[in-house]
Coordinates of C-alpha atoms in Angstrom, one line a residue:
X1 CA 91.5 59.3 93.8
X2 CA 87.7 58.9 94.9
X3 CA 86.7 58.9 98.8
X4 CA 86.6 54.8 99.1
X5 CA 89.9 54.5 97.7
X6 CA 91.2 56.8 100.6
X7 CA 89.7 54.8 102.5
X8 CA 91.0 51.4 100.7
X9 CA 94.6 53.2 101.6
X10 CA 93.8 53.5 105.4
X11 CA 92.4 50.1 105.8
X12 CA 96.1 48.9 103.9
X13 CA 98.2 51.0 106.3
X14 CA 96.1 50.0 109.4
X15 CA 97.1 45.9 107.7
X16 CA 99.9 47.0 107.2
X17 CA 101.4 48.1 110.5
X18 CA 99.7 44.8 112.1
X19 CA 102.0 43.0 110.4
X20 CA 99.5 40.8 108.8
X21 CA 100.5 41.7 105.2
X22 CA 104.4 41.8 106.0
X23 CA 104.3 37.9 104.2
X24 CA 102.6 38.9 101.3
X25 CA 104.3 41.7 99.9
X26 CA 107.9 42.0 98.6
X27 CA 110.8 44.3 100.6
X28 CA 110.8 47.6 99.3
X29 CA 107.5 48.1 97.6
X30 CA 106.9 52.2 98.2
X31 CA 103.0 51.5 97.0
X32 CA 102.2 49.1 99.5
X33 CA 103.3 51.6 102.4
X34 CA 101.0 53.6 101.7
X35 CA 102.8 55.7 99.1
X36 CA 100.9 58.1 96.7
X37 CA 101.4 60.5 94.3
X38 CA 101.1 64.5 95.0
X39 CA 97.8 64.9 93.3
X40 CA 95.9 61.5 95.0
X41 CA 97.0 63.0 98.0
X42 CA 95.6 65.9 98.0
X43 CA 92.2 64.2 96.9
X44 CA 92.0 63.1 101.3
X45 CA 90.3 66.0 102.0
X46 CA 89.5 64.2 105.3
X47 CA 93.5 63.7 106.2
X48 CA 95.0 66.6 107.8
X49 CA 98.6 67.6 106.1
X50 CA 102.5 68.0 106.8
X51 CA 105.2 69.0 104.6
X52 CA 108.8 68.6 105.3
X53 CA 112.0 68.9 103.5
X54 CA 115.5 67.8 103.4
X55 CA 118.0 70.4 102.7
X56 CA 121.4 69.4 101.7
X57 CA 124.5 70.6 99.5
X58 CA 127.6 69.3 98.1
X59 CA 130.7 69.9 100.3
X60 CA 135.0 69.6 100.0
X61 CA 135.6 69.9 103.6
X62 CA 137.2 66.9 105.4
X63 CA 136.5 66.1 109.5
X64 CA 140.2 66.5 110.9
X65 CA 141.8 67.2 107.3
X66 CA 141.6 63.7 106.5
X67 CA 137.9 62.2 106.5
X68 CA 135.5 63.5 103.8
X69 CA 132.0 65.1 104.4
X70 CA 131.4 65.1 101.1
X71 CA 128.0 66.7 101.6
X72 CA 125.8 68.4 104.0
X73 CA 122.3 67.2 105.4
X74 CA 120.2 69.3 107.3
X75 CA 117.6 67.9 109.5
X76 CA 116.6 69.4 113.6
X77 CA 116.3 68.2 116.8
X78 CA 112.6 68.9 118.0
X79 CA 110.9 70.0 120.9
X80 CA 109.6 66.3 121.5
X81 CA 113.6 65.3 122.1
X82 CA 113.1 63.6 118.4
X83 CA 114.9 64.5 115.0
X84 CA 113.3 65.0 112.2
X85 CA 112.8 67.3 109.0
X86 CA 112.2 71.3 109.1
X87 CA 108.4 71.9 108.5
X88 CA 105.0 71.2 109.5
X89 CA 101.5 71.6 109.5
X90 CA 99.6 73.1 105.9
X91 CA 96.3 74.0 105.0
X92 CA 95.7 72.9 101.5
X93 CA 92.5 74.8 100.9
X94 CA 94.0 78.5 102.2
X95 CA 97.5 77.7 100.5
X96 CA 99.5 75.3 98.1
X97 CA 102.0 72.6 99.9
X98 CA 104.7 74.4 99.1
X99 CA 103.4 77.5 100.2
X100 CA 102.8 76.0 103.6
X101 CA 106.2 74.9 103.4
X102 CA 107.7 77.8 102.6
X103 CA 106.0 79.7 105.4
X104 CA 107.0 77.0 107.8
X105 CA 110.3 77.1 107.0
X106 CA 110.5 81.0 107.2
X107 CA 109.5 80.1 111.0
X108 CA 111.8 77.2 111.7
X109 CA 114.7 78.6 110.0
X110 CA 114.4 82.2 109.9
X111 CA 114.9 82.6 106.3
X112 CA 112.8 81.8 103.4
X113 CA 113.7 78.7 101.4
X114 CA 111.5 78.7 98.5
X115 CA 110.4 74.7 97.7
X116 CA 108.9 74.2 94.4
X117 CA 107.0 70.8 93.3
X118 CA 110.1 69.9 91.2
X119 CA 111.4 69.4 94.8
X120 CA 108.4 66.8 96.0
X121 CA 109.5 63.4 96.3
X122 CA 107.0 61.5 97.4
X123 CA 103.7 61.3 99.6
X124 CA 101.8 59.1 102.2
X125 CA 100.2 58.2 105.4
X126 CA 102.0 58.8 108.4
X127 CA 101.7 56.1 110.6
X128 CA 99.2 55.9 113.0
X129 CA 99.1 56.9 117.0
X130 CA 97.3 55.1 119.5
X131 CA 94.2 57.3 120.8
X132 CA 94.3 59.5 117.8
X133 CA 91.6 59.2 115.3
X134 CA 92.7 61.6 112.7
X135 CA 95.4 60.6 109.7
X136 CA 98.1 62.6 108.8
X137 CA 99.4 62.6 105.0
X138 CA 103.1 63.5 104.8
X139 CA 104.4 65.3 101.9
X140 CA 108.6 64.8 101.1
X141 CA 110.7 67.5 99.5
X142 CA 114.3 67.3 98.7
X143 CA 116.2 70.6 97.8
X144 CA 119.7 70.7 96.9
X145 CA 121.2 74.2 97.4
X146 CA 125.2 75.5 97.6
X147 CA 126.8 75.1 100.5
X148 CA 126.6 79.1 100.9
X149 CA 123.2 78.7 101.4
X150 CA 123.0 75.8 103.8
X151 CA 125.3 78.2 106.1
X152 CA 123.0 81.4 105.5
X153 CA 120.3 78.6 107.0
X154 CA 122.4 77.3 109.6
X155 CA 123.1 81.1 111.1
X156 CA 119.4 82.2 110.0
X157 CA 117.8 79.4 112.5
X158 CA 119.8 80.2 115.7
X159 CA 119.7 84.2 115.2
X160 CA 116.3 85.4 113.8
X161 CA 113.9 82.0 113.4
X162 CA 111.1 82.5 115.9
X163 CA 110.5 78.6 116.5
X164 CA 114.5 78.8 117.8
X165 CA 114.7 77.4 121.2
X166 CA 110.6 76.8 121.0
X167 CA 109.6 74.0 118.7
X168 CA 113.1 73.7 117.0
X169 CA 115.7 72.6 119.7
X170 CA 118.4 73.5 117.0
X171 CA 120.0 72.4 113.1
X172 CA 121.5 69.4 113.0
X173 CA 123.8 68.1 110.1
X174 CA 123.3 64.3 109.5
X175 CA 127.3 62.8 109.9
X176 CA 127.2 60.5 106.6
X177 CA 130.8 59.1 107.1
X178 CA 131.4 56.2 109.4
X179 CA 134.9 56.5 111.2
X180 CA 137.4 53.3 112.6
X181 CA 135.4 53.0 115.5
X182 CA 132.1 53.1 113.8
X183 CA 130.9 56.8 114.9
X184 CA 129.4 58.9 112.4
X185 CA 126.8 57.7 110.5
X186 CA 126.0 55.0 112.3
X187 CA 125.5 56.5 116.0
X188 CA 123.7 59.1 114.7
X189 CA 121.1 56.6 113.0
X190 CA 120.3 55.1 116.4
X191 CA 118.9 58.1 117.9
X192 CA 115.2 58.4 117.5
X193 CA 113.6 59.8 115.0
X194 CA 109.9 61.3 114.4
X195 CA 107.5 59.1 112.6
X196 CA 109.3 58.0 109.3
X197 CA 111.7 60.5 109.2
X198 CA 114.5 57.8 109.7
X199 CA 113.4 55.8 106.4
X200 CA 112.9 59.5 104.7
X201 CA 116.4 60.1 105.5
X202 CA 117.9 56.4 104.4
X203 CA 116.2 56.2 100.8
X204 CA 117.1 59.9 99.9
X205 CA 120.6 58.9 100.7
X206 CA 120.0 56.2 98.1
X207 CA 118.4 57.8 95.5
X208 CA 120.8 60.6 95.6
X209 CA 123.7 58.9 95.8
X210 CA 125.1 60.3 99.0
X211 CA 126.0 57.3 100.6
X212 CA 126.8 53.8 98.7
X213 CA 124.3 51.1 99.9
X214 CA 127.2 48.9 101.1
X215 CA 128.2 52.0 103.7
X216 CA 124.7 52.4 104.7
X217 CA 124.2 48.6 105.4
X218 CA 127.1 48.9 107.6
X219 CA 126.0 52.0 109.0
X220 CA 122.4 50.4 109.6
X221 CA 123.9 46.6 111.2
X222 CA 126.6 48.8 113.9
X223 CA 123.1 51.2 114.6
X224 CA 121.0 47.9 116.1
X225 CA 123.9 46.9 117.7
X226 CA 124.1 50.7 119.6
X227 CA 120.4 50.0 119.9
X228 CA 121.3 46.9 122.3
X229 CA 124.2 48.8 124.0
X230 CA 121.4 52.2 124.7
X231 CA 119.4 49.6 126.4
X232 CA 121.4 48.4 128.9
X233 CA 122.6 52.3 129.4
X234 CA 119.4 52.8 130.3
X235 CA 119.0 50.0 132.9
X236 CA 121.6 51.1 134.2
X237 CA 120.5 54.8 135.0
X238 CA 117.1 53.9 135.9
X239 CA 118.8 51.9 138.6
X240 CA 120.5 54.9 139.7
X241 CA 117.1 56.4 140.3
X242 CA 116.1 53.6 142.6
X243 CA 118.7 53.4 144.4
X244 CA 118.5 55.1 148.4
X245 CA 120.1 58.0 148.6
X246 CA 121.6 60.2 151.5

């Protein structure tokens, strides 16, 4: 990819989240986000980078004996209060992406997770922050590993990772069941999440076939309506705050 068509990309993203071209494009089109492939990426030399990936393994255990996990997610809550992906910053010109990767996840997790670029799903622009003139490009992993090793992470991170407590608040699994009274899945979806970590975490559930698109619709409809519910929560505590107090 040549310099003006990086810079073609940025002008899309910047249409894009104005919502000008939201009428002109089809639901779902990756390319139109932004979306690139490993190689174009790395051709921004001007973009700095981020690599993240999304651990998970199969599973037979069952919440309360009776309701299936089926499978194990990984993701972290961050220092910011947001949840997101293990990994971070890389520097393509010292190190490969999943080099960087790697290293970051040594620091996150505490043990080393070797990602290879088998594992890379996709790239692209993060989207953008007011004040900030610099553009981040986001690289995606996906890793499937035995559960065994999911728990050797899960341990590794609270005992010997060095960002424990520091960057990493703690490991998180991602509940991708949705009980009677809509918990799971779709309570855990209305938290907030760090730039598009959220829509990371949705279409790798549909690629992979962890959750069936009807579930995650359902999942997705009860998570606005929790949305609504957060917000008058929220009045209601700030009021708390104003109120005179003894």
């Amino acid at each position: 990819m040549t310099s003006s068509k990086c810079r073609d990309f940025f002008w899309l993203i910047g249409w894009l989240q104005s919502g000008l071209l939201a009428q002109h494009i089809k639901k779902g089109k990756q390319m139109a986000s932004g979306q690139l492939s490993r190689d174009e990426a790395l051709e921004c030399s001007h973009s700095r980078h981020a690599c993240h990936v999304m651990l998970y393994s199969d599973t037979a255990s069952q919440l309360f004996g009776r309701i299936p996990i089926r499978h194990v997610v990984l993701m972290q809550m961050r220092f910011d209060g947001l949840l997101g992906f293990p990994g971070g910053l890389v520097e393509p010109s010292e190190e490969t992406l999943e080099e960087g990767l790697t290293r970051e996840l040594l620091e996150e997790l505490g043990v080393a997770v070797p990602v290879s670029i088998e594992d890379h799903v996709a790239s692209s622009f993060a989207p953008s922050r007011p004040g900030s003139s610099s553009r981040l490009m986001l690289h995606f992993y996906v890793k499937k590993m035995e559960e065994e090793g999911i728990l050797e992470v899960e341990k590794a991170a609270v005992s010997t990772a060095v960002d424990h407590g520091l960057e990493v608040m703690g490991m998180v699994r991602v509940p991708l069941y949705t009980t009677k009274s809509d918990g799971g899945l779709p309570f855990f979806l209305s938290h907030s999440f760090i730039g598009n970590a959220r829509s990371q975490l949705v279409d790798s559930l549909l690629r992979l076939h962890l959750v069936s698109p009807q579930e995650l619709r359902h999942a997705l409809r009860s998570s606005q309506r929790k949305h609504s519910e957060a917000a008058r929560d929220l009045r209601a505590a700030l009021e708390l705050t104003e109120a005179p107090r003894r």
